[in-house]
CSV table of C-alpha atoms in Angstrom, one decimal:
chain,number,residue,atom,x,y,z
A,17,UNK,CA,-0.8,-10.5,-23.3
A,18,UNK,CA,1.3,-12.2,-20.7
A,19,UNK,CA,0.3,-13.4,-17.4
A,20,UNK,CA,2.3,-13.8,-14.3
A,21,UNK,CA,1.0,-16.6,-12.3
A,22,UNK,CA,1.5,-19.8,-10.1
A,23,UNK,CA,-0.3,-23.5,-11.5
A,24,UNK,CA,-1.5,-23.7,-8.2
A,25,UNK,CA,-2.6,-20.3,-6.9
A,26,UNK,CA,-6.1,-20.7,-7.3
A,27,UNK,CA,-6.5,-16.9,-8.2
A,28,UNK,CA,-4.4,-17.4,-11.2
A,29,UNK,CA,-6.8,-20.2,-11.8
A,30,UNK,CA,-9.5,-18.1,-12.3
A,31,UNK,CA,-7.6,-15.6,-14.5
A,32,UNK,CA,-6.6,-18.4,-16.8
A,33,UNK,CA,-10.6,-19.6,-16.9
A,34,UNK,CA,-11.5,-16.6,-18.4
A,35,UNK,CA,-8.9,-16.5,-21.0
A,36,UNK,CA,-9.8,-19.7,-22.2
A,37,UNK,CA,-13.5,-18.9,-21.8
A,38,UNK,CA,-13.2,-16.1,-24.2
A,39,UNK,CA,-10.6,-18.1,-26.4
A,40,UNK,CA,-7.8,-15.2,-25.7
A,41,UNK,CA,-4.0,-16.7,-26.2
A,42,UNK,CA,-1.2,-15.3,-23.8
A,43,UNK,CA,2.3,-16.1,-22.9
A,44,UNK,CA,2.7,-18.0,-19.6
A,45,UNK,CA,5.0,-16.3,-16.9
A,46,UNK,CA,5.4,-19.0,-14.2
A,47,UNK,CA,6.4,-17.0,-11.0
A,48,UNK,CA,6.9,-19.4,-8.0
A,49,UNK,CA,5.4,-18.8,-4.9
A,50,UNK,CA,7.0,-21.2,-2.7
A,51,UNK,CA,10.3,-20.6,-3.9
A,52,UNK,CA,9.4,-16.4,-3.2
A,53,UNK,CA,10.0,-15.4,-6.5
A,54,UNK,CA,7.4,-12.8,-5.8
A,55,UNK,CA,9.5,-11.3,-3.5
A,56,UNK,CA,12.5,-11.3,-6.4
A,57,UNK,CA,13.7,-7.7,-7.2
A,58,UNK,CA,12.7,-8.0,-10.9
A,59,UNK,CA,9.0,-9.1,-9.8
A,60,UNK,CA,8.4,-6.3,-7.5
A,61,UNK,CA,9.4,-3.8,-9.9
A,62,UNK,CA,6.4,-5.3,-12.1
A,63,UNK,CA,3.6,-6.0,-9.3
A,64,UNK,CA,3.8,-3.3,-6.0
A,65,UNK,CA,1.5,-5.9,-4.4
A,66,UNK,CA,4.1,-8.7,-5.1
A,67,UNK,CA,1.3,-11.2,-5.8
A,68,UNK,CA,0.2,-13.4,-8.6
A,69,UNK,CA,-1.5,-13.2,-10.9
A,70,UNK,CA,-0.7,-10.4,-12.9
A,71,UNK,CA,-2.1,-9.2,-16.8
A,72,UNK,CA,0.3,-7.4,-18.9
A,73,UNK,CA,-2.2,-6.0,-21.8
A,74,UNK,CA,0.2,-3.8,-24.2
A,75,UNK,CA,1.1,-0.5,-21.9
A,76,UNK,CA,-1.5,-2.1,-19.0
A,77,UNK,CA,-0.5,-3.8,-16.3
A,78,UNK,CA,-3.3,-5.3,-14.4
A,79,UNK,CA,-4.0,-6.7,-11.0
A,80,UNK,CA,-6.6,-8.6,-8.1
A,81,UNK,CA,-8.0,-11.4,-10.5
A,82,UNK,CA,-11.2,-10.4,-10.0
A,83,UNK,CA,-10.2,-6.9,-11.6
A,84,UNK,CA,-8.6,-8.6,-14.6
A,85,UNK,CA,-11.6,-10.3,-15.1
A,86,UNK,CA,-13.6,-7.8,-15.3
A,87,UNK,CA,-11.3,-5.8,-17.7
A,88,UNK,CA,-10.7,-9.1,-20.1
A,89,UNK,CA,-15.0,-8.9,-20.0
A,90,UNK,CA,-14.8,-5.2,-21.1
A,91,UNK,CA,-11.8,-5.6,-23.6
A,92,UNK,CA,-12.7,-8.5,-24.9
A,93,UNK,CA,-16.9,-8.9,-24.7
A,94,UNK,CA,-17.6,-11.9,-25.8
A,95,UNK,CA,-18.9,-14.6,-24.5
A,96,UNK,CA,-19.7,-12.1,-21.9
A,97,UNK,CA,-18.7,-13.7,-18.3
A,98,UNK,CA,-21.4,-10.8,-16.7
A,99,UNK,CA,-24.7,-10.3,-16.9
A,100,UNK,CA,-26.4,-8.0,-18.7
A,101,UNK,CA,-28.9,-6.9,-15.9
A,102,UNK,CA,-27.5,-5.2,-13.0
A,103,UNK,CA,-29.1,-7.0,-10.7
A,104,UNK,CA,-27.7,-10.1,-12.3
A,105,UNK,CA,-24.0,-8.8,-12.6
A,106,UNK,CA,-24.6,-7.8,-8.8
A,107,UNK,CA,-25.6,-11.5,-8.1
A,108,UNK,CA,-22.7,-12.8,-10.0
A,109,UNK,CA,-19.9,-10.5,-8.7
A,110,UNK,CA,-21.5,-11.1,-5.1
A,111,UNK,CA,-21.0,-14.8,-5.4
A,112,UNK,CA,-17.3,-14.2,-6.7
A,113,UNK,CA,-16.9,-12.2,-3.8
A,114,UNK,CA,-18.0,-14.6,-1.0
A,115,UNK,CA,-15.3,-17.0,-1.9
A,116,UNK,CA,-12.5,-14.1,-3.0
A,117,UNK,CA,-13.3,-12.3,0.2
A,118,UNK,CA,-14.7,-14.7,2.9
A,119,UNK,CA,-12.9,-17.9,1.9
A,120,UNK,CA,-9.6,-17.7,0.0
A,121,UNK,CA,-7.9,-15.1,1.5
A,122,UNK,CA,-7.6,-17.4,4.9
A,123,UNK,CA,-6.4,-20.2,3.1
A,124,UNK,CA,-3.0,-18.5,1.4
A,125,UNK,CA,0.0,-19.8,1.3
A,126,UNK,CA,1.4,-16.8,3.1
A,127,UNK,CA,-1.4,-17.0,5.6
A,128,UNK,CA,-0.6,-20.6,6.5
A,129,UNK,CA,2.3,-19.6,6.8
A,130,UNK,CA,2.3,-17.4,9.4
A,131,UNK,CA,0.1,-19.4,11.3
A,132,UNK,CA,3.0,-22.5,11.6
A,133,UNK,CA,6.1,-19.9,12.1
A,134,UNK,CA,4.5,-17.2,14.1
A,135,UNK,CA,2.3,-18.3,15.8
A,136,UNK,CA,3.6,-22.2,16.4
A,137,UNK,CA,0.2,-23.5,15.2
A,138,UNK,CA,0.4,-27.4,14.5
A,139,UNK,CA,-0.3,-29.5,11.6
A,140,UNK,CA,-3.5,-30.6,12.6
A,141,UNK,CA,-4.9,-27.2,14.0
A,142,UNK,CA,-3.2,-25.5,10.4
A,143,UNK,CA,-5.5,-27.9,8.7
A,144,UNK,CA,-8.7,-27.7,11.0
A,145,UNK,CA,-8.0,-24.0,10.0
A,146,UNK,CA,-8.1,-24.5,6.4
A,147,UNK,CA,-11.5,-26.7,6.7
A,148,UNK,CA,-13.6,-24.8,8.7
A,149,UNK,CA,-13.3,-21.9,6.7
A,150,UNK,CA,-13.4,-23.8,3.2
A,151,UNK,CA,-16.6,-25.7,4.9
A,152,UNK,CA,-18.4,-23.1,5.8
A,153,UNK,CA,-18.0,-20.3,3.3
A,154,UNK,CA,-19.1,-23.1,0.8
A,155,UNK,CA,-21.9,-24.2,2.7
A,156,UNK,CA,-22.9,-20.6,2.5
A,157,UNK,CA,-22.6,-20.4,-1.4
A,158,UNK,CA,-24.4,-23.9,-1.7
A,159,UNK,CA,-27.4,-22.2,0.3
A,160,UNK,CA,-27.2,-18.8,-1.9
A,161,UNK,CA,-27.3,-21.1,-4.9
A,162,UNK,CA,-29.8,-23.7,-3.9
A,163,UNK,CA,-32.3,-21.4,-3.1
A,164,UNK,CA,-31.9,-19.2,-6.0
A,165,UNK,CA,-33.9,-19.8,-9.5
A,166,UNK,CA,-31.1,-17.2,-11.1
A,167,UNK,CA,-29.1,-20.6,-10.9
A,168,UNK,CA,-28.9,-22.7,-13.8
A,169,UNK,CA,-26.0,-25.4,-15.2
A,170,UNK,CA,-23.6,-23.2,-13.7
A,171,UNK,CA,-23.9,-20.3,-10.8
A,172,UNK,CA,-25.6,-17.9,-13.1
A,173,UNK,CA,-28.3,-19.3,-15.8
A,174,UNK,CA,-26.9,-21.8,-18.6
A,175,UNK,CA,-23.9,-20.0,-19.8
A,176,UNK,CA,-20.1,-20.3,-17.3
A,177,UNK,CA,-19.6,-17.2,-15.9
A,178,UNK,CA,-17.1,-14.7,-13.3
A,179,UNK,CA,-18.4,-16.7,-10.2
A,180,UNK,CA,-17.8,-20.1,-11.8
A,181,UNK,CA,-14.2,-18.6,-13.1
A,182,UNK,CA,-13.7,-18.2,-9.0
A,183,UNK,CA,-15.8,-21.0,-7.6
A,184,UNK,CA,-14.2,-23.7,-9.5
A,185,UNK,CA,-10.0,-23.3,-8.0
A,186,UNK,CA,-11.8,-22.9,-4.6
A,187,UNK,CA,-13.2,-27.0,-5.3
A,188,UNK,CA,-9.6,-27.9,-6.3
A,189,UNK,CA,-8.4,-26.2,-3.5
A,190,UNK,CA,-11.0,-28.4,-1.2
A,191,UNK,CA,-10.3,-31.6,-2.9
A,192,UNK,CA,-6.8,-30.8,-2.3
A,193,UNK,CA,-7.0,-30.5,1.5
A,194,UNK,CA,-9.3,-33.4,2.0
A,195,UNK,CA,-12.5,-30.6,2.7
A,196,UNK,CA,-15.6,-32.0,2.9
A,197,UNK,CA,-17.9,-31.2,0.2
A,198,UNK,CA,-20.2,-33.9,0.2
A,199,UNK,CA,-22.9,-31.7,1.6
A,200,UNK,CA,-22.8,-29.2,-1.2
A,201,UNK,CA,-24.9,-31.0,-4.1
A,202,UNK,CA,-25.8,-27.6,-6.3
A,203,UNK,CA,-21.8,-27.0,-6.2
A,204,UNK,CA,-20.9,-30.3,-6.8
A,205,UNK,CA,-23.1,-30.5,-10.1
A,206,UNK,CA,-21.8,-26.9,-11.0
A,207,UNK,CA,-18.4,-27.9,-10.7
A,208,UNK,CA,-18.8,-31.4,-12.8
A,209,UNK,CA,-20.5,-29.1,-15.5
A,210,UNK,CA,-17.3,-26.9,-15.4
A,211,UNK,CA,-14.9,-29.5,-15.5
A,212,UNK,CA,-17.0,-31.3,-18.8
A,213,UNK,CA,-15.8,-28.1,-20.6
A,214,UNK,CA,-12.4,-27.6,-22.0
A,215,UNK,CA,-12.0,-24.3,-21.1
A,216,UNK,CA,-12.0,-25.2,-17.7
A,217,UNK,CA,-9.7,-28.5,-18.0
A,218,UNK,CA,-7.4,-26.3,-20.0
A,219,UNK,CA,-6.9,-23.9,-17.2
A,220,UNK,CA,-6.5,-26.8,-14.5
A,221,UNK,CA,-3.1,-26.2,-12.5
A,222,UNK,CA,-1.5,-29.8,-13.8
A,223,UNK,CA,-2.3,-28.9,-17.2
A,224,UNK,CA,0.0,-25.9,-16.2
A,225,UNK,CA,3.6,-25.5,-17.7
A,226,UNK,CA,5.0,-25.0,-14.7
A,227,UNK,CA,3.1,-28.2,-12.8
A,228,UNK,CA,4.8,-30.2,-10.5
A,229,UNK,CA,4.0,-33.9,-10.1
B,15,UNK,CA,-33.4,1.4,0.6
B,16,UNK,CA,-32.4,-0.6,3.6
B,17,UNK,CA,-29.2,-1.5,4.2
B,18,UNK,CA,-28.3,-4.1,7.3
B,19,UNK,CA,-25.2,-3.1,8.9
B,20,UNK,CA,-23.3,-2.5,12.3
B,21,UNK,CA,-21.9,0.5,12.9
B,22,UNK,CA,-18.1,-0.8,13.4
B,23,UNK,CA,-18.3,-3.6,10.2
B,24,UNK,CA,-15.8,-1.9,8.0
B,25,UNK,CA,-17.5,-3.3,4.7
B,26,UNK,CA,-20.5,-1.8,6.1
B,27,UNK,CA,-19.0,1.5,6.3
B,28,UNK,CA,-17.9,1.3,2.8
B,29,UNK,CA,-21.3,1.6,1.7
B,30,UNK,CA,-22.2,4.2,3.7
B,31,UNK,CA,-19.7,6.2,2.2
B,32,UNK,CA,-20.8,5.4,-1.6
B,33,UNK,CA,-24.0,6.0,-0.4
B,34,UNK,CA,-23.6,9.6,1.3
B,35,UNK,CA,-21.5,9.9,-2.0
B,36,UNK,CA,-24.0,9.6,-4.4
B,37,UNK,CA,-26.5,11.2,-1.5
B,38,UNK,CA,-29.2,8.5,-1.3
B,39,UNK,CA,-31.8,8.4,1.5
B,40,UNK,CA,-32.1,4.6,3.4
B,41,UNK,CA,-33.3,3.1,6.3
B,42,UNK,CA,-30.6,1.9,8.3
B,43,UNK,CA,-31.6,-1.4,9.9
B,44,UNK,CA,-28.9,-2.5,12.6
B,45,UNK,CA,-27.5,-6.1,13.0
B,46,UNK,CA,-25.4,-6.2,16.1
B,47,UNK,CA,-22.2,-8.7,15.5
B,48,UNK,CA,-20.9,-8.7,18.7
B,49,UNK,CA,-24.1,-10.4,20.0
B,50,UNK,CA,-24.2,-12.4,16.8
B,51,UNK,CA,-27.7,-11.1,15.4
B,52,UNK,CA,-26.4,-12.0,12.0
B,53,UNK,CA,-26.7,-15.7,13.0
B,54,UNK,CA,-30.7,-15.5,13.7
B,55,UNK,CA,-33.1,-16.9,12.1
B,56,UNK,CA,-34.8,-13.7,10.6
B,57,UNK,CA,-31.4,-12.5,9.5
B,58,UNK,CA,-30.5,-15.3,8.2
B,59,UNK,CA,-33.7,-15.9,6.0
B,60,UNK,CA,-32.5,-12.9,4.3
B,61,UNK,CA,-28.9,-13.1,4.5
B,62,UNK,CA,-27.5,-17.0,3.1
B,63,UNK,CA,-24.1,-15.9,3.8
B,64,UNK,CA,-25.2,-14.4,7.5
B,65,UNK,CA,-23.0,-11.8,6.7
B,66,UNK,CA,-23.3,-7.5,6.7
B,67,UNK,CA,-23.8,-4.9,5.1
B,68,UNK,CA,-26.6,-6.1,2.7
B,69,UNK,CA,-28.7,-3.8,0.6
B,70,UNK,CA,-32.7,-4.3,0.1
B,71,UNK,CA,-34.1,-2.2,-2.8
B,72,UNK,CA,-36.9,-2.9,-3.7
B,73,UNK,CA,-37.4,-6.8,-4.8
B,74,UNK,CA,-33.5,-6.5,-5.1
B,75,UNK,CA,-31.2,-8.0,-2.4
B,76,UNK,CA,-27.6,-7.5,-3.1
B,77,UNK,CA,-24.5,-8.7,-0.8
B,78,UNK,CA,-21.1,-7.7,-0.2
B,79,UNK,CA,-20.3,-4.6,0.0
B,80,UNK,CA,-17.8,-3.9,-3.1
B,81,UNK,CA,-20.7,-5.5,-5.5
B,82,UNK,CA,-23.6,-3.5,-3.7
B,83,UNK,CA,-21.3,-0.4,-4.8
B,84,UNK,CA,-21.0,-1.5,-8.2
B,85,UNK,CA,-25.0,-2.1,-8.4
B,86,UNK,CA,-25.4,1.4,-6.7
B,87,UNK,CA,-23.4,2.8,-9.4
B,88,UNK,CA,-24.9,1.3,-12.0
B,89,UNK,CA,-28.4,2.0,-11.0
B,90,UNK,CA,-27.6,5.4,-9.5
B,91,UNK,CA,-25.0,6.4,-11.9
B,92,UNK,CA,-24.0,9.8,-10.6
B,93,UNK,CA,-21.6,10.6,-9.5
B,94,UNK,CA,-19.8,7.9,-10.8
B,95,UNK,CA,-17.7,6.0,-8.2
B,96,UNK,CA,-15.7,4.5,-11.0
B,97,UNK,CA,-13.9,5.8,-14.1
B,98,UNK,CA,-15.2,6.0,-17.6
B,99,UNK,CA,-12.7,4.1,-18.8
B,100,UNK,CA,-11.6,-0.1,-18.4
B,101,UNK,CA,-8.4,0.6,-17.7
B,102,UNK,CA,-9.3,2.9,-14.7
B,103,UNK,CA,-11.8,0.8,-13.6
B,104,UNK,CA,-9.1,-1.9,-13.1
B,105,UNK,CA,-6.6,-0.1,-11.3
B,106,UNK,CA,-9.6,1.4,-8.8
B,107,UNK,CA,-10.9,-2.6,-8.8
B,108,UNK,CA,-8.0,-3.4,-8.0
B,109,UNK,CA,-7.1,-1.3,-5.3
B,110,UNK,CA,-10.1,-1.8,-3.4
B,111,UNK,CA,-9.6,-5.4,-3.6
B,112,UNK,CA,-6.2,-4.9,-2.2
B,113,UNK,CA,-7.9,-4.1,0.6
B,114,UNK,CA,-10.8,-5.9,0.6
B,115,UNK,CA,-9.0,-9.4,-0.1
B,116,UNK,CA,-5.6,-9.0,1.6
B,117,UNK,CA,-6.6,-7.7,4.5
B,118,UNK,CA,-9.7,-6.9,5.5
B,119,UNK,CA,-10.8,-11.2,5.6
B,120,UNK,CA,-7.7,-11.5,7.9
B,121,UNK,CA,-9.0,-9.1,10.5
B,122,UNK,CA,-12.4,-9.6,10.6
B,123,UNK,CA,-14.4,-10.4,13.9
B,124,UNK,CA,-15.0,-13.9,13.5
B,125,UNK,CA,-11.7,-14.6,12.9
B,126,UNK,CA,-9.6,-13.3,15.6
B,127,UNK,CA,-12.1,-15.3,17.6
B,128,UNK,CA,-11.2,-18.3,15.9
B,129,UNK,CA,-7.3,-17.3,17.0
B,130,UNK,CA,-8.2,-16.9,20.5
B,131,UNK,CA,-11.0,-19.8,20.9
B,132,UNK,CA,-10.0,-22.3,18.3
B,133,UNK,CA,-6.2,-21.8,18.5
B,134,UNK,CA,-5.4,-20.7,21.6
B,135,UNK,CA,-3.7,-17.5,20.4
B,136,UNK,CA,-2.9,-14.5,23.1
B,137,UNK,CA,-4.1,-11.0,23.1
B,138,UNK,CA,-0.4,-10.0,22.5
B,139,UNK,CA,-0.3,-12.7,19.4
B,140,UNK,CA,-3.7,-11.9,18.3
B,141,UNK,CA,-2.8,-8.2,18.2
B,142,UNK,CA,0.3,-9.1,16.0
B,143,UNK,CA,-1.7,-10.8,13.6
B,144,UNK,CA,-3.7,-7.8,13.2
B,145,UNK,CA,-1.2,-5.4,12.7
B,146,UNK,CA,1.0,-7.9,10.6
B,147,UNK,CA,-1.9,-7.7,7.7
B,148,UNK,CA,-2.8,-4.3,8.3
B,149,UNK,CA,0.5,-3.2,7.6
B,150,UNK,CA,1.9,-5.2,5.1
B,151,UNK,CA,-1.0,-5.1,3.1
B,152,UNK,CA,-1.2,-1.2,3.3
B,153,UNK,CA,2.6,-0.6,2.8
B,154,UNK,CA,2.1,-2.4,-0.7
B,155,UNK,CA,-1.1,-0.4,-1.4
B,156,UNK,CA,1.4,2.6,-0.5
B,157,UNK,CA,3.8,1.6,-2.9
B,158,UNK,CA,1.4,1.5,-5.5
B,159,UNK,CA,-0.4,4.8,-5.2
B,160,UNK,CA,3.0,7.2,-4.6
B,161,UNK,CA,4.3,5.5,-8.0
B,162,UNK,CA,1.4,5.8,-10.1
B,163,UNK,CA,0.6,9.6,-11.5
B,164,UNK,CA,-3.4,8.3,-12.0
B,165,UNK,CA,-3.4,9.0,-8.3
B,166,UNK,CA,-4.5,12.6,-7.2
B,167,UNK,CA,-6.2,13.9,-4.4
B,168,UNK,CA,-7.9,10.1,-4.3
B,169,UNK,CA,-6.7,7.0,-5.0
B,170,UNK,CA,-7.5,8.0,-8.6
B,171,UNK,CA,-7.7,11.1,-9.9
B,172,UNK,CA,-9.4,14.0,-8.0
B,173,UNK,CA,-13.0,12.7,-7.0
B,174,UNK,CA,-14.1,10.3,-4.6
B,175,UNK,CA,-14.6,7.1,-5.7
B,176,UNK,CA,-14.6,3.2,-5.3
B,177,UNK,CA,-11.1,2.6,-3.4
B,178,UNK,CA,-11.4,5.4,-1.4
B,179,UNK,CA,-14.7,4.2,-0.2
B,180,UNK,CA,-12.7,0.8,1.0
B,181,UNK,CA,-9.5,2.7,2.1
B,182,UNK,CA,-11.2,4.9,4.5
B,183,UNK,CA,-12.7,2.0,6.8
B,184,UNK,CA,-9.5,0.2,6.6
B,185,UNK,CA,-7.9,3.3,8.5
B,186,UNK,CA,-10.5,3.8,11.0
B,187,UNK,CA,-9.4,-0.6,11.6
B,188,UNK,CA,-5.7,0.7,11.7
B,189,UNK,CA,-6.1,3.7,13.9
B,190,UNK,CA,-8.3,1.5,16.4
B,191,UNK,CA,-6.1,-1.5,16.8
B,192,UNK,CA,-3.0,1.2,17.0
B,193,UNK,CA,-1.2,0.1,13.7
B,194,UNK,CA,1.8,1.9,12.5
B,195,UNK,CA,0.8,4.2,9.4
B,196,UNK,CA,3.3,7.1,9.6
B,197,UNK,CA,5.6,5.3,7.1
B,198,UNK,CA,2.1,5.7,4.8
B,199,UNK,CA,2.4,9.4,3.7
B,200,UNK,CA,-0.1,9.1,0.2
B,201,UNK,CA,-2.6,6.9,2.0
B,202,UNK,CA,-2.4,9.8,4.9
B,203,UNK,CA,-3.1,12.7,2.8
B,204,UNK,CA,-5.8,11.0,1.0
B,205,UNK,CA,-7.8,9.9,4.3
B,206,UNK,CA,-7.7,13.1,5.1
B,207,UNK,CA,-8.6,14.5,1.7
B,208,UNK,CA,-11.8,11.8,2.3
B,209,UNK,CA,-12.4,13.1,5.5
B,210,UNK,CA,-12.8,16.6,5.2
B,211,UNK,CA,-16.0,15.6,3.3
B,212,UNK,CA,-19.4,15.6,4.7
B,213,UNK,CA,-20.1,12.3,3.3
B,214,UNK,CA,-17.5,10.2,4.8
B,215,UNK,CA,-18.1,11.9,8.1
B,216,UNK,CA,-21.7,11.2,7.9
B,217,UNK,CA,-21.0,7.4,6.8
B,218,UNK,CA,-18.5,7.2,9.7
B,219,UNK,CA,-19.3,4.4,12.9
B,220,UNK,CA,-19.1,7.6,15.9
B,221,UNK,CA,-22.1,8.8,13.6
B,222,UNK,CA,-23.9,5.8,12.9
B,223,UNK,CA,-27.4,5.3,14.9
B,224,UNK,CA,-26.3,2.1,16.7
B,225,UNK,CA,-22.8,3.3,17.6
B,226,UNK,CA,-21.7,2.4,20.9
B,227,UNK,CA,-19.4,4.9,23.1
């Protein structure tokens, strides 16, 4: 398998969680977002989306990190990253989903982007940006999985799973831009019990080949 | 079944179309968004995340609208809104997260307020925003479904199914905010394909109880 991603695009992150979750080897493709190598002829005749990350599986090319996922968890079973109830695989994907679709997608490097060049946003308001919606889509997680006895070590029960695969680059990301999680206790264990295994330190962006200091 | 929704919340309307699909009965409970009835304190003792559409079945509460589909499939298997196998599943994952992570979170209702109350943004700018995602993000969804012979008169194959629950509402977003979609002829024919069906006409917002004229 090869994988097209960026050490610090936090969806490649996830990708490369679950591959080392389930102990799967692949070839790293670094493709380099701020440089637009997404945008390169040869990468758009691979991804019609021109976005990282990207599975190459054989004849299958796969894309949305949250769809590889879930195909790596059917191709490759175990350890399972799902439930087996669906209640529990909707709880799981749900969680996933509430930082792939309310958090993440405002906080892309493209996004940013547009909100410097076209619409003259500054620094500071850029960054406010960024917080409030890191802030409060993970204060919304933190009250889902507080509240919840489905939590356990990690989001779901005692074993890592998809919505620790996506919750964990969304805390880097945080850290990153000086968010402030001290308010978020059940994430912050979560996280540290993540970050103990090394599946998850093996996946980190500086442990990346393409890292930059 | 309950589900909480608002008639114009586009994830809302994709599960009203999976819903119609399968042809399940539920009580349609209405949480206005405008007035921000998501944010009281009875919504929000069921709803963490404050958020629509969210599905009560029995004991079972399941959010966001792409993992209530998956659960509705699961429990409810037939029709199936996905394919039999993981490599179909992927590409229809996929594409609906296309949607449902590119674009969709950049257009939602809270955040064009933030534009216009947080960042000063114009109506002019604002609209230009909108239309910057909408189109982008379906021009590469374009790209992938003209070059991919999985796609028939759906996005995959020739029944109904998961992406073209999320593409439909992502048209009705387009149309309303006047996007330009002629350059889209695959996604065309297929929103009409969906639309000459009674069940996405009877998920539709004109046809929802709490639609406003």
């Amino acid at each position: 398998m090869q994988l097209y991603n960026y050490y610090r695009s936090s969806a490649s992150f996830r990708v490369r969680i679950a591959l080392a979750l389930k102990g799967l080897g692949y070839d790293y493709q670094p493709v380099h977002l701020v440089r637009n190598e997404q945008l390169s002829a040869d990468y758009s005749a691979l991804s019609a989306q021109r976005l990282v990350p990207l599975l190459v599986d054989g004849d299958a090319t796969v894309s949305q990190s949250l769809a590889i996922i879930e195909y790596l968890d059917e191709t490759h079973p175990q350890p399972p990253l799902l439930p087996a109830d669906a209640l529990g695989r909707a709880r799981v994907r749900s969680l996933a989903l509430d930082i792939a679709c309310e958090i993440h997608p405002l906080n892309n490097l493209r996004v940013l982007r547009y909100l410097v060049k076209d619409l003259g946003v500054n620094e500071d308001a850029k960054n406010g940006w960024y917080r409030h919606w890191v802030e409060g889509g993970l204060e919304a997680v933190e009250r889902r999985l507080a509240a919840d006895a489905a939590t356990g070590t990690f989001c779901h029960g005692d074993q890592p799973g998809l919505a620790d695969c996506v919750l964990v680059p969304q805390i880097f990301n945080a850290q990153r831009f000086d968010c402030q999680i001290d308010q978020l206790p059940t994430i912050t264990r979560i996280f540290q019990a993540c970050m103990a295994l090394p599946a998850f330190q093996a996946a980190e962006p500086s442990a990346c080949p393409d890292a930059e200091t």
